Short mmCIF file of C-alpha atoms and ligand atoms in Angstrom, two decimals:
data_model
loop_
_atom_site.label_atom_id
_atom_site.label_comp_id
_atom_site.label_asym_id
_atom_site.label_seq_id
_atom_site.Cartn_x
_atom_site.Cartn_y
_atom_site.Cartn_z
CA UNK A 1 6.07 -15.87 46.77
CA UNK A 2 9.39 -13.57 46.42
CA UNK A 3 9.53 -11.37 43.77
CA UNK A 4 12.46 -13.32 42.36
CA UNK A 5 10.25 -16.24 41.63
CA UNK A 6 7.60 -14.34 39.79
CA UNK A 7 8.40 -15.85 36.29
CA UNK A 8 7.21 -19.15 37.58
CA UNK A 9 3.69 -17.98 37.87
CA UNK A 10 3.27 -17.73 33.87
CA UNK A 11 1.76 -21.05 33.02
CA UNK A 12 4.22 -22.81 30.28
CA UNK A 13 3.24 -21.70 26.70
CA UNK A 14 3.87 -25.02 25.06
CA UNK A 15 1.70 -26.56 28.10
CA UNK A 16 -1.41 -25.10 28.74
CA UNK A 17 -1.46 -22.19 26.28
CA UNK A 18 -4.84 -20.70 27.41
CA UNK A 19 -3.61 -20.50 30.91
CA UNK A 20 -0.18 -18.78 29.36
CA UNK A 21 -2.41 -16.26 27.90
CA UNK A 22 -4.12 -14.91 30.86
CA UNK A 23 -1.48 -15.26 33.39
CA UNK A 24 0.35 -12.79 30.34
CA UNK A 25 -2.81 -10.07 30.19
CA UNK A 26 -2.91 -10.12 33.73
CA UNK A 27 0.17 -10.60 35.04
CA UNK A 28 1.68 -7.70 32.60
CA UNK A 29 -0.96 -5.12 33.84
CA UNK A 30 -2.62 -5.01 30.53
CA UNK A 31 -6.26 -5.66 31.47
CA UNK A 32 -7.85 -6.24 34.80
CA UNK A 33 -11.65 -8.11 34.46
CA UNK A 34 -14.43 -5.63 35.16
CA UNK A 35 -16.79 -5.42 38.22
CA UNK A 36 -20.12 -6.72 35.09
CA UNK A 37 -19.05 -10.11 34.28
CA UNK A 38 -17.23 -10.25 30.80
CA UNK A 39 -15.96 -6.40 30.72
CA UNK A 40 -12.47 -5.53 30.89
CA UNK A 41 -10.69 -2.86 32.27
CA UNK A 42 -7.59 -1.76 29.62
CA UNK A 43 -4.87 -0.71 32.56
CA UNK A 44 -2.23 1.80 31.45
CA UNK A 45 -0.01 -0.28 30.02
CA UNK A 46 -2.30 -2.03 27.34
CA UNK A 47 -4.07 1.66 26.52
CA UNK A 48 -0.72 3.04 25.17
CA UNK A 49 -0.27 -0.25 22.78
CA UNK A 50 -3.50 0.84 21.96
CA UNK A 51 -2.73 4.52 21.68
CA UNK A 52 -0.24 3.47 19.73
CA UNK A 53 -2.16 1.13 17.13
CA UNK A 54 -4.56 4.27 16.78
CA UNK A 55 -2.01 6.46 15.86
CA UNK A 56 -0.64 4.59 13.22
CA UNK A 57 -3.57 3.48 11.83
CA UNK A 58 -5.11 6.96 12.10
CA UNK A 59 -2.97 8.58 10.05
CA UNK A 60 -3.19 5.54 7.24
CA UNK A 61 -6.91 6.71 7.44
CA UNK A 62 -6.77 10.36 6.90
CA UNK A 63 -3.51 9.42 4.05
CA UNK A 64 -6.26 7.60 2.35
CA UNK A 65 -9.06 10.70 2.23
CA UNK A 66 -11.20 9.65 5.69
CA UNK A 67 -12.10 12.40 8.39
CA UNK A 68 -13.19 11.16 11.84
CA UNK A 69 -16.52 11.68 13.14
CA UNK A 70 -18.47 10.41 16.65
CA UNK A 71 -22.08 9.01 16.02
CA UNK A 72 -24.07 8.28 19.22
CA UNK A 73 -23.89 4.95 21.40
CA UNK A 74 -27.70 4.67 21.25
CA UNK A 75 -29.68 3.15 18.52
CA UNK A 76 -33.10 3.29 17.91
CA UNK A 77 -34.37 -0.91 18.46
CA UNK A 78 -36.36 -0.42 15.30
CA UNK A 79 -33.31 0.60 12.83
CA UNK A 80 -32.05 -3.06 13.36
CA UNK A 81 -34.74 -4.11 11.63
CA UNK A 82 -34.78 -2.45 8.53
CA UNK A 83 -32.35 -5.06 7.27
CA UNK A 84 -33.26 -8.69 7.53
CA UNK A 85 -29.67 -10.42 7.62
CA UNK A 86 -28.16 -7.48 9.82
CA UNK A 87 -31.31 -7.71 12.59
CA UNK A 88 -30.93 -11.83 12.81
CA UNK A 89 -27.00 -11.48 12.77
CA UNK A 90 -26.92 -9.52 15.55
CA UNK A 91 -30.11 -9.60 17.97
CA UNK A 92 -28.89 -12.26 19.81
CA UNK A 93 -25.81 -9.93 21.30
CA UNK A 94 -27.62 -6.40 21.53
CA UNK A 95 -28.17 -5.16 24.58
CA UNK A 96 -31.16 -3.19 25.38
CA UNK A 97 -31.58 -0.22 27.49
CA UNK A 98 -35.34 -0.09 28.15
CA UNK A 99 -35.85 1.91 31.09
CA UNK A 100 -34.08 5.70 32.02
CA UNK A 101 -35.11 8.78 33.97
CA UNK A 102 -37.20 6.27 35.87
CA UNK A 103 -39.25 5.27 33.48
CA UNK A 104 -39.81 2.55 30.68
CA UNK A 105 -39.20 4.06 26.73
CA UNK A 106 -41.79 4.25 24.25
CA UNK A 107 -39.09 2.75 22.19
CA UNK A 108 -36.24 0.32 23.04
CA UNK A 109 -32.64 1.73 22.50
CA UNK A 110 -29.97 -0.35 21.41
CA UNK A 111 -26.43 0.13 22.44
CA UNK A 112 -24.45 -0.24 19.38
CA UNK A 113 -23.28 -3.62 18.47
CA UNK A 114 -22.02 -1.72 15.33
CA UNK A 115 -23.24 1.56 13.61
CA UNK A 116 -24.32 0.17 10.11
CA UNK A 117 -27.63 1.22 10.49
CA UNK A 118 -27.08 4.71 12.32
CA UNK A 119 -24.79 5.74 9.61
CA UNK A 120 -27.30 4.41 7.25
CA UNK A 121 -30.42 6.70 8.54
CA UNK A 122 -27.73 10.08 8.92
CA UNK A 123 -26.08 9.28 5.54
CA UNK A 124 -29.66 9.18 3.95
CA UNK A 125 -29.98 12.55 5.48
CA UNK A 126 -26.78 13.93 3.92
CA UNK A 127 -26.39 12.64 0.86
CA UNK A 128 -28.85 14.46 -1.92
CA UNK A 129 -26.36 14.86 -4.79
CA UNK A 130 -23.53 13.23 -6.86
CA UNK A 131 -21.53 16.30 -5.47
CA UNK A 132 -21.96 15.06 -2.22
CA UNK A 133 -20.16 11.17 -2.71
CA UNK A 134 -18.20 9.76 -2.31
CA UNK A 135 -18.86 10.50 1.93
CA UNK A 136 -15.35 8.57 3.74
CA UNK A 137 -16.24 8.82 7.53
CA UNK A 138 -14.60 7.01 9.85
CA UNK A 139 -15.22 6.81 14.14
CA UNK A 140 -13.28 5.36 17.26
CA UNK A 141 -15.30 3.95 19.46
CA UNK A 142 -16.84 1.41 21.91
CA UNK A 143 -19.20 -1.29 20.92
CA UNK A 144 -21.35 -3.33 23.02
CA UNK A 145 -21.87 -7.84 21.72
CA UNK A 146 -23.28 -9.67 24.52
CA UNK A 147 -20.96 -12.80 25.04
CA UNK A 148 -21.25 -16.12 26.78
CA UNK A 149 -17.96 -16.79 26.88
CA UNK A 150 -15.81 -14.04 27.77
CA UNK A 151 -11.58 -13.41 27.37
CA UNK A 152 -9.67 -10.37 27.69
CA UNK A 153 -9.24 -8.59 23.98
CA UNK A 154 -10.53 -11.48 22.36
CA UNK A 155 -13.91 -11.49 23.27
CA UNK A 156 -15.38 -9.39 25.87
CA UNK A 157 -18.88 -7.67 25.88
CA UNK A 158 -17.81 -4.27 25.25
CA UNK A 159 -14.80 -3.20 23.56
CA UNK A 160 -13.24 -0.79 21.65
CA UNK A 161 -12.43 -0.04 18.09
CA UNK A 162 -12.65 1.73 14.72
CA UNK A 163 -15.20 1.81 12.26
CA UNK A 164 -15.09 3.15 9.03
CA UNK A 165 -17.91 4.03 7.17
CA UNK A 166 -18.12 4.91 3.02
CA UNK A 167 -20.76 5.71 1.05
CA UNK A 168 -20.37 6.21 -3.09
CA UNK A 169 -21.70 6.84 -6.85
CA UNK A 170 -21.23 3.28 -8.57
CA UNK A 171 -20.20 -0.25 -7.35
CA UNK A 172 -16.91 -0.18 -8.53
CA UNK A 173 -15.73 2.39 -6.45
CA UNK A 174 -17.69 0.69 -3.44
CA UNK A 175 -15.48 -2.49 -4.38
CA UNK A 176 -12.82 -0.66 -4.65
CA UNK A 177 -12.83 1.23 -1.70
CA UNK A 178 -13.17 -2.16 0.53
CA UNK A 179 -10.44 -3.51 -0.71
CA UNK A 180 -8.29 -0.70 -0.49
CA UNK A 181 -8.96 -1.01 3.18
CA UNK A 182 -8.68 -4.30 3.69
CA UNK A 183 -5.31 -3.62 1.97
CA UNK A 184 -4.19 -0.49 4.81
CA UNK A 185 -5.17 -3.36 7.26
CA UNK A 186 -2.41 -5.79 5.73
CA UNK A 187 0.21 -3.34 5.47
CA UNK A 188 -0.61 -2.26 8.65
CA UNK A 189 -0.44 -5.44 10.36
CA UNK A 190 2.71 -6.39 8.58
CA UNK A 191 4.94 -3.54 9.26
CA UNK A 192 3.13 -2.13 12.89
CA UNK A 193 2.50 -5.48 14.62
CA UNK A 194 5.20 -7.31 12.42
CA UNK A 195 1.90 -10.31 12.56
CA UNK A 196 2.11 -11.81 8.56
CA UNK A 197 -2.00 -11.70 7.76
CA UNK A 198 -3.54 -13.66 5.00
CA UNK A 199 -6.30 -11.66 3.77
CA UNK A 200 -9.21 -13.16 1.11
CA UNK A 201 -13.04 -13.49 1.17
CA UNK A 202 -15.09 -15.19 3.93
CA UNK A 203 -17.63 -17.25 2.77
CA UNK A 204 -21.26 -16.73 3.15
CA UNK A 205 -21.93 -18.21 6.57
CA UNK A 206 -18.60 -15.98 7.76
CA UNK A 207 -19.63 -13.21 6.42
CA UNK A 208 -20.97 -9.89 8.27
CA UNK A 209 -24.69 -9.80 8.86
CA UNK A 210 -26.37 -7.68 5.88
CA UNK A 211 -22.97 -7.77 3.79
CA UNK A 212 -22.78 -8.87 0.23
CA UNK A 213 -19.13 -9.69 0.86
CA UNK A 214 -16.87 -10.01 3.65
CA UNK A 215 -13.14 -9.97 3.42
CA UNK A 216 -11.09 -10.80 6.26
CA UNK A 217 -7.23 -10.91 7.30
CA UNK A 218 -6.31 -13.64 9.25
CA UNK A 219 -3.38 -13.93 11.61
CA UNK A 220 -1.74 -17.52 13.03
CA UNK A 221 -1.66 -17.51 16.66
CA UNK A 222 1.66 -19.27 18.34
CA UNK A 223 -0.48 -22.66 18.92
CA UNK A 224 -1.90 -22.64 14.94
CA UNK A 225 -5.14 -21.46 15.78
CA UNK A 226 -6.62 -18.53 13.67
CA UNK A 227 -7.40 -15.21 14.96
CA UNK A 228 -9.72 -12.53 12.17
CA UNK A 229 -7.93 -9.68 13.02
CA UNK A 230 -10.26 -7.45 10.83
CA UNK A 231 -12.53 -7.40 8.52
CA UNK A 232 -13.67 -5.17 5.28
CA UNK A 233 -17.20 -5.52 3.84
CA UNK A 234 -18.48 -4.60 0.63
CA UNK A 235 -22.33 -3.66 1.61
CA UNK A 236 -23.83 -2.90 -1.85
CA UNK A 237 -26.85 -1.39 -1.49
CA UNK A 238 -28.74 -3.34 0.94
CA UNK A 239 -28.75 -0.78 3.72
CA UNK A 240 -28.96 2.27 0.92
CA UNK A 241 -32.46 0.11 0.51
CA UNK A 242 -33.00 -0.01 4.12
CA UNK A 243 -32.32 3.54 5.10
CA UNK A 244 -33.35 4.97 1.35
CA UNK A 245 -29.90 6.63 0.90
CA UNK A 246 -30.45 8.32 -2.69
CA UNK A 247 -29.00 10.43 -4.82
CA UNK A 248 -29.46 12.79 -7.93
CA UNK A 249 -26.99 11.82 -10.33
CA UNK A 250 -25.30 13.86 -13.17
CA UNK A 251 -27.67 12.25 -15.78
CA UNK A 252 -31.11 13.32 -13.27
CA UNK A 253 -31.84 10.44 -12.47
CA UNK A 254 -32.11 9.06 -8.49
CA UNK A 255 -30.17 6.26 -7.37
CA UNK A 256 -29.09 4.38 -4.66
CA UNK A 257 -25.82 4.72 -3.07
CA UNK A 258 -23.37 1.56 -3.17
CA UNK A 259 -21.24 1.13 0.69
CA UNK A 260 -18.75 -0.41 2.89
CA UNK A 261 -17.64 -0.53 6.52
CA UNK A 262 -14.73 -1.80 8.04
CA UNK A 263 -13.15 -2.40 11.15
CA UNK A 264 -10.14 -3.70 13.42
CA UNK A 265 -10.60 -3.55 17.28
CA UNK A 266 -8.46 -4.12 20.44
CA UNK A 267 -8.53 -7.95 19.47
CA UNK A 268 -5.42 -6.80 17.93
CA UNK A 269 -4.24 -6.70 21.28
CA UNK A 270 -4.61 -10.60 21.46
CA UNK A 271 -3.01 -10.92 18.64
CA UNK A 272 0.08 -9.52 19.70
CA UNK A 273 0.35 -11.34 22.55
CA UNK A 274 -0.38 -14.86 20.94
CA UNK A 275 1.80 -14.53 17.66
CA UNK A 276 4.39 -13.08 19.57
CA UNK A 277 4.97 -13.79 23.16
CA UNK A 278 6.74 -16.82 24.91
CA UNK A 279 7.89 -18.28 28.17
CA UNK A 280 8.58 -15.07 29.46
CA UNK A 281 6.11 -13.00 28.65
CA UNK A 282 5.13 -10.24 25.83
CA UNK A 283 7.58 -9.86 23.32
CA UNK A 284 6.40 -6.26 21.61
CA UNK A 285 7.20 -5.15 17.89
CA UNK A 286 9.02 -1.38 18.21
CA UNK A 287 6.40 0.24 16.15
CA UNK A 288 3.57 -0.73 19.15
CA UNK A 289 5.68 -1.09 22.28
CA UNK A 290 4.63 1.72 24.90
CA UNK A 291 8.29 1.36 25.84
CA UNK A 292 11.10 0.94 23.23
CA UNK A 293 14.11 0.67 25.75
CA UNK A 294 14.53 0.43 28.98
CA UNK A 295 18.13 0.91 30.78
CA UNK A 296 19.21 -0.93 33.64
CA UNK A 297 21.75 0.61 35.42
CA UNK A 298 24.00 -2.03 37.02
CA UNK A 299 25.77 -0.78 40.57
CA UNK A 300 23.66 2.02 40.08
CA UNK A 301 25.06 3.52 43.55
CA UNK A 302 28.76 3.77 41.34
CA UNK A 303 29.40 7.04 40.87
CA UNK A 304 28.81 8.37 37.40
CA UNK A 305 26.25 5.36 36.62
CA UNK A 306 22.54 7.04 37.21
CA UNK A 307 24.41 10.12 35.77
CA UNK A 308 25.43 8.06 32.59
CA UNK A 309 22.17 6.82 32.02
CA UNK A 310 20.74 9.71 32.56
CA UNK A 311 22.80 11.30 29.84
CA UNK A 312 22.14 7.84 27.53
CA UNK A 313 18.18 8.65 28.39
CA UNK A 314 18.03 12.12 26.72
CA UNK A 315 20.00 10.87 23.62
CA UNK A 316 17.71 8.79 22.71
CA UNK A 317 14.45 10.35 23.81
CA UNK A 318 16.27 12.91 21.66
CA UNK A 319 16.25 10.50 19.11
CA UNK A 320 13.07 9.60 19.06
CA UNK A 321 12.76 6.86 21.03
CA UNK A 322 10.04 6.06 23.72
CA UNK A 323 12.48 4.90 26.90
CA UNK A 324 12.36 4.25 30.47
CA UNK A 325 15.36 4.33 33.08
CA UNK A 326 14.27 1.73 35.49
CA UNK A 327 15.84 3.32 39.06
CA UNK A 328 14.00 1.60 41.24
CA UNK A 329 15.72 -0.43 44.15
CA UNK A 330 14.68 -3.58 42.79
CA UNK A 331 17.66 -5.76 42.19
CA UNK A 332 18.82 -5.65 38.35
CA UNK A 333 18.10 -9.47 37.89
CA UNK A 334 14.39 -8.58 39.15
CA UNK A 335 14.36 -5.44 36.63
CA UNK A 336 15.41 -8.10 33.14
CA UNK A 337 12.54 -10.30 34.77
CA UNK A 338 9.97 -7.95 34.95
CA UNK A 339 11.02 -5.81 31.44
CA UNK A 340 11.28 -8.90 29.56
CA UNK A 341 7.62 -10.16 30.54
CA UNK A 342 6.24 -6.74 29.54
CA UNK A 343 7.86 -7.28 26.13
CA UNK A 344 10.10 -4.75 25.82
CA UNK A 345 12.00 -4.85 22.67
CA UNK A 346 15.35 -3.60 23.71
CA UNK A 347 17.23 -3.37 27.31
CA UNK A 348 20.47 -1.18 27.72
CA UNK A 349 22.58 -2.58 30.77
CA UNK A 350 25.05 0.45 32.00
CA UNK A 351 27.38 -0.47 34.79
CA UNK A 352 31.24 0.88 35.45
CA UNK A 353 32.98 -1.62 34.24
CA UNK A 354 30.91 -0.54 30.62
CA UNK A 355 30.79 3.50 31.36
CA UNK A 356 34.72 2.49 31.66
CA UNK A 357 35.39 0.71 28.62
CA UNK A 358 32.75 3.00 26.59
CA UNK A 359 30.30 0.27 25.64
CA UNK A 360 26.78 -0.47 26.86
CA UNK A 361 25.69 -4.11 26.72
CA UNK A 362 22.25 -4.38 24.41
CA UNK A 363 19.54 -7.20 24.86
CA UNK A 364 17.10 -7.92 22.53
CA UNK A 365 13.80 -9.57 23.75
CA UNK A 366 12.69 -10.90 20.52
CA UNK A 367 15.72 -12.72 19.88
CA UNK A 368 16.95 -12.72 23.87
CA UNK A 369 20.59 -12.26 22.21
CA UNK A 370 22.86 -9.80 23.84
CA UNK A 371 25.38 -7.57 22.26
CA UNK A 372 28.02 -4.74 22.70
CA UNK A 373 27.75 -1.46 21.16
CA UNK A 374 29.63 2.05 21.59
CA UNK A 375 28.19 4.28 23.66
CA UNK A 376 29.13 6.69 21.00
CA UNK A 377 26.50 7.12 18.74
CA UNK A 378 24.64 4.75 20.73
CA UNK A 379 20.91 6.50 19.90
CA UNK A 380 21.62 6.19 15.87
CA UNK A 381 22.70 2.79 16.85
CA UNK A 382 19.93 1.89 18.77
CA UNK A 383 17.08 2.87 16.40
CA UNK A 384 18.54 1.27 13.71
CA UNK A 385 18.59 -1.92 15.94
CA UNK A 386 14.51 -1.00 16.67
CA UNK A 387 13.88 -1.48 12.88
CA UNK A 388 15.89 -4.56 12.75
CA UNK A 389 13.96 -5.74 15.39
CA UNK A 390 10.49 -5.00 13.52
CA UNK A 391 11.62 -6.73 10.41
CA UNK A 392 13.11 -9.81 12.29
CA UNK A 393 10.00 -9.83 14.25
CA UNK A 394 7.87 -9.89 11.33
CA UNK A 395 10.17 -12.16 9.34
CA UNK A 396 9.84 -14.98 12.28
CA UNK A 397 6.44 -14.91 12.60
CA UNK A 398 6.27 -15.56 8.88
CA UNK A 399 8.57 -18.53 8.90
CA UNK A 400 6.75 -19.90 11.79
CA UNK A 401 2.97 -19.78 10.36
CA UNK A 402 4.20 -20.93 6.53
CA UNK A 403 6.09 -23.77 7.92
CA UNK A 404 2.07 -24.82 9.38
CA UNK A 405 0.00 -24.53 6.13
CA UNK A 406 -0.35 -28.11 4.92
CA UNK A 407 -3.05 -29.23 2.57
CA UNK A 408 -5.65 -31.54 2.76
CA UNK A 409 -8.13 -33.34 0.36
CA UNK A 410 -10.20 -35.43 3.29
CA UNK A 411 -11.91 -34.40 6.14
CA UNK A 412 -9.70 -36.78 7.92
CA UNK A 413 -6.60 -34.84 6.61
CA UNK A 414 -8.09 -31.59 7.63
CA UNK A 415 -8.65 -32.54 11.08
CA UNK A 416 -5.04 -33.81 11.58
CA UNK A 417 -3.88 -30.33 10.61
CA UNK A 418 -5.89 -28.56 12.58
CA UNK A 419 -5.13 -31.07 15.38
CA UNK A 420 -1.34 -30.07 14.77
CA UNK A 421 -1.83 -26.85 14.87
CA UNK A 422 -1.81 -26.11 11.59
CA UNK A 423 -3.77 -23.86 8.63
CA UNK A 424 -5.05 -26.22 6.49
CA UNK A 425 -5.88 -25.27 2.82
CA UNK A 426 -8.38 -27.67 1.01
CA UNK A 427 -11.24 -27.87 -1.97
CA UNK A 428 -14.70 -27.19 -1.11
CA UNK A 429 -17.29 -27.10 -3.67
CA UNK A 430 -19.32 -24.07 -2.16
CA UNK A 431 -22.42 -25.78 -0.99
CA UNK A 432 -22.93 -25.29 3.09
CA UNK A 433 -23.32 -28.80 4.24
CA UNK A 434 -19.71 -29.36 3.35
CA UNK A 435 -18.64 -26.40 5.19
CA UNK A 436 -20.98 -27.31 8.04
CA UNK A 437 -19.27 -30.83 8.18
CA UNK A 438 -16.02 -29.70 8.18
CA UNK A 439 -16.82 -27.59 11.92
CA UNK A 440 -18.94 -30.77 13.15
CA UNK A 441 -15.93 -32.92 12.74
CA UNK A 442 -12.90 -31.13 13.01
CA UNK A 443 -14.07 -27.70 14.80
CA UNK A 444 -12.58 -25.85 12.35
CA UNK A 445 -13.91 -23.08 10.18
CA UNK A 446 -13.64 -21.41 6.49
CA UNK A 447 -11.85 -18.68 7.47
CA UNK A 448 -10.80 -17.57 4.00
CA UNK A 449 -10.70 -18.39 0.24
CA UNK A 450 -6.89 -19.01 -0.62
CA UNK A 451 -6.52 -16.31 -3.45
CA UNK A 452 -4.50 -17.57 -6.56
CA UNK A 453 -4.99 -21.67 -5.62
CA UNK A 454 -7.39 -23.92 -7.61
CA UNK A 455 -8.41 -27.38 -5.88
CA UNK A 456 -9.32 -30.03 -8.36
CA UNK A 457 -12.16 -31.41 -5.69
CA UNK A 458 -14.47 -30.99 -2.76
CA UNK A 459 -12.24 -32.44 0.37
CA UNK A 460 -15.65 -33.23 1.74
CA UNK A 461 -18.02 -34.40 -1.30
CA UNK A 462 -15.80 -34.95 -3.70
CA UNK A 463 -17.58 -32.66 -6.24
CA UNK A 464 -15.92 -30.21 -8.14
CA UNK A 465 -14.12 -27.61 -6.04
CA UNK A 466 -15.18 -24.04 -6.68
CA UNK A 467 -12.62 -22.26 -3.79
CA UNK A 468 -9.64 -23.29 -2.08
CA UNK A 469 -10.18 -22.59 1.34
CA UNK A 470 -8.43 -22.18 4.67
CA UNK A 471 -9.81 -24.16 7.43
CA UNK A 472 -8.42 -23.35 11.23
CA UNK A 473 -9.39 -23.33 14.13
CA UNK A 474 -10.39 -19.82 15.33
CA UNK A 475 -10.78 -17.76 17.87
ZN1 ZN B 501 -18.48 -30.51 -1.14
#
């Protein structure tokens, strides 16, 4: 197949999304699979998106009073079972290293599925006093969940991500601190990945395994399905109980700490792609993009042209701005092709005929709109255009996803949202069996209580409603 033709080989999004998706992660050198069955490799180009996610994030997490630390991969088997829900939430995904140096352990080592308990048993070590809380640690890392059923960033056996871990005096704070994360997340995801989240509490079956509450964020993927995008739990003092973290208070007496943990991971990644992307490929907010701009020089051999760009290149690298001059041989029409798959958010075309008249023609990817601009000033002018890009980006996506939230006070009417690709908000009166019924006929799940919206009744029973939830379809 020429190169010409390679847009053909993304699968049509409106068609056979799934299919879009990976011919997308592959086909833009994001991830290749791994040799081990469900691993992925992150290629260059998806590692600086998620450079880029760390950075911002990073520095929302120190602005907020968290230091970074590393804890180790391996977990002693018999931590997991200090806490009930957390050892039957997640045995069925550990994986166990039971042999090294040749020989079988004494005692099986988990890799971490999540550090919970590891931060539990050091924490217990470290905290003594009321001078010592509240402890804010946060690490990047990998985690290990064994998975059937495998897809790049969505759901792979190992995979990367943050995980921050609090310990404190009283419950308040402990409530308060999960929140106020789950709150960085939302901001984050608003303004960095321009992806509109609806965050809220999960309920009990969705919630993390030794949690007393679980909020989530949720983000609407381009064909209505639901993607968590992170989560914030509020632990109270189950593992304090499991790993005996105490402390003297001021009034001499010992106590329990209260927790949390919270995390986001390169699912975010998947996210991106699916509330964002279309026919052609990525489309990539500013904030995230490893590549702002690109510029295409058109007629490059023209004398002046590569010397123009050149000169267009360090303005706005002066600026600021992450760019690429694309002076390969390719032909330009090849070059808009292959930058518009990878989902860059602007492309600066700079022939003669423009050096001449003093303009350089401007395409935006979100938008696929082209414009003129002066090359004077053309750096101030272009990172303006990179926020209005964010904000437009942002603004679409939020547009697109309200326009899908219907509501529904049947089980039938829930499963023609869902079927329509839509969020569907409905009553439930709280008990499981109406949850449960709602997945066995429609496949769709709680994902979260709709803060601020009373249902009158149960969609399923009829009862009194206690919750308005959202029901999707997940991933
Ligand atoms: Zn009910």
């Amino acid at each position: 197949m020429g190169k010409e033709n390679f847009v053909e080989q993304i699968a049509d999004i409106e068609k056979d999304f799934p299919r879009w998706y990976t011919d997308v992660v592959i086909k833009t050198g994001l991830v290749d699979y791994g040799p081990v069955k469900g691993t992925m490799v992150i290629r260059p180009y998806g590692y600086a998106i998620w450079e880029n996610i760390q950075r911002e994030l990073d520095s929302r997490f120190k602005a907020t009073g968290h230091k970074n630390a590393y804890f180790p991969l391996l977990i002693p088997m018999s931590f997991f079972t200090k806490e009930a829900e957390h050892v039957e939430g997640f045995a069925p995904e550990v994986a166990v290293v039971t042999h090294a140096g040749g020989e079988e352990l004494a005692e099986p080592l988990a890799i971490r599925p999540t550090s919970e308990t590891i931060f539990g048993s050091m924490y217990s070590k470290w905290i003594q006093s009321y001078r010592d809380l509240p402890v804010l640690i946060n690490q990047w890392a990998n985690v290990m969940r064994w998975e059937k059923t495998t897809r790049p960033f969505l759901r792979t056996s190992e995979f990367l991500w943050q995980e921050g871990h609090t310990a404190h005096a009283d419950e308040a704070e402990a409530v308060e601190e999960t929140m106020k994360m789950l709150g960085v997340y939302k901001e984050f995801a608003e303004n960095c990945l321009a992806i509109p989240v609806i965050t809220g509490r999960k309920t009990e079956k969705e919630k993390f395994a030794g949690a007393v509450a679980t909020y989530g964020m949720e983000a609407m993927m381009k064909d209505g399905k639901s993607l968590q995008a992170g989560t914030s739990h509020y632990l109270g003092q189950n593992f304090a109980k499991a790993f005996d973290i105490k402390f003297l208070d001021k009034d001499g007496v010992q106590k329990l700490v209260y927790t949390s943990s919270w995390g986001v991971s390169t699912r975010l990644i998947g996210a991106l792609i699916m509330a964002h992307g279309d026919n052609r490929g990525l489309v990539l907010p500013p904030v995230v993009a490893p590549e702002q701009v690109v510029i295409v020089p058109i007629a490059s051999k023209k004398p002046g042209v590569l010397e123009k760009c050149e000169e267009v290149k360090t303005a706005l690298e002066r600026a600021g701005v992450r760019v690429i001059l694309d002076n390969t041989d390719n032909s330009p029409g090849w070059k808009f092709n292959e930058w518009e798959m990878k989902g860059v958010p602007l492309r600066i075309e700079l022939g003669p005929r423009d050096i001449e008249a003093g303009k350089a023609l401007v395409f935006r990817r979100d938008t696929l709109e082209k414009a003129e601009y002066s090359l004077d000033g053309l750096a101030s002018t272009i990172k303006e255009l990179l926020g209005t890009v964010q904000k437009d980006m942002l603004e679409s996506a939020r547009v697109r996803r309200d326009n899908r939230i219907v509501y529904a006070d049947s089980v039938k009417g829930i499963l023609d949202g869902v079927e329509n690709g839509n969020f569907v908000k409905a009553g439930w009166c709280g008990c499981r069996d109406c949850e449960d019924k709602v997945k066995a006929e429609t496949s769709a799940t709680a994902r979260v209580y709709a803060e601020g919206e009373h249902s009158e009744t149960c969609a399923v029973c009829g009862k009194k409603a206690e919750h308005t939830v959202i029901f999707a379809r997940a991933y």
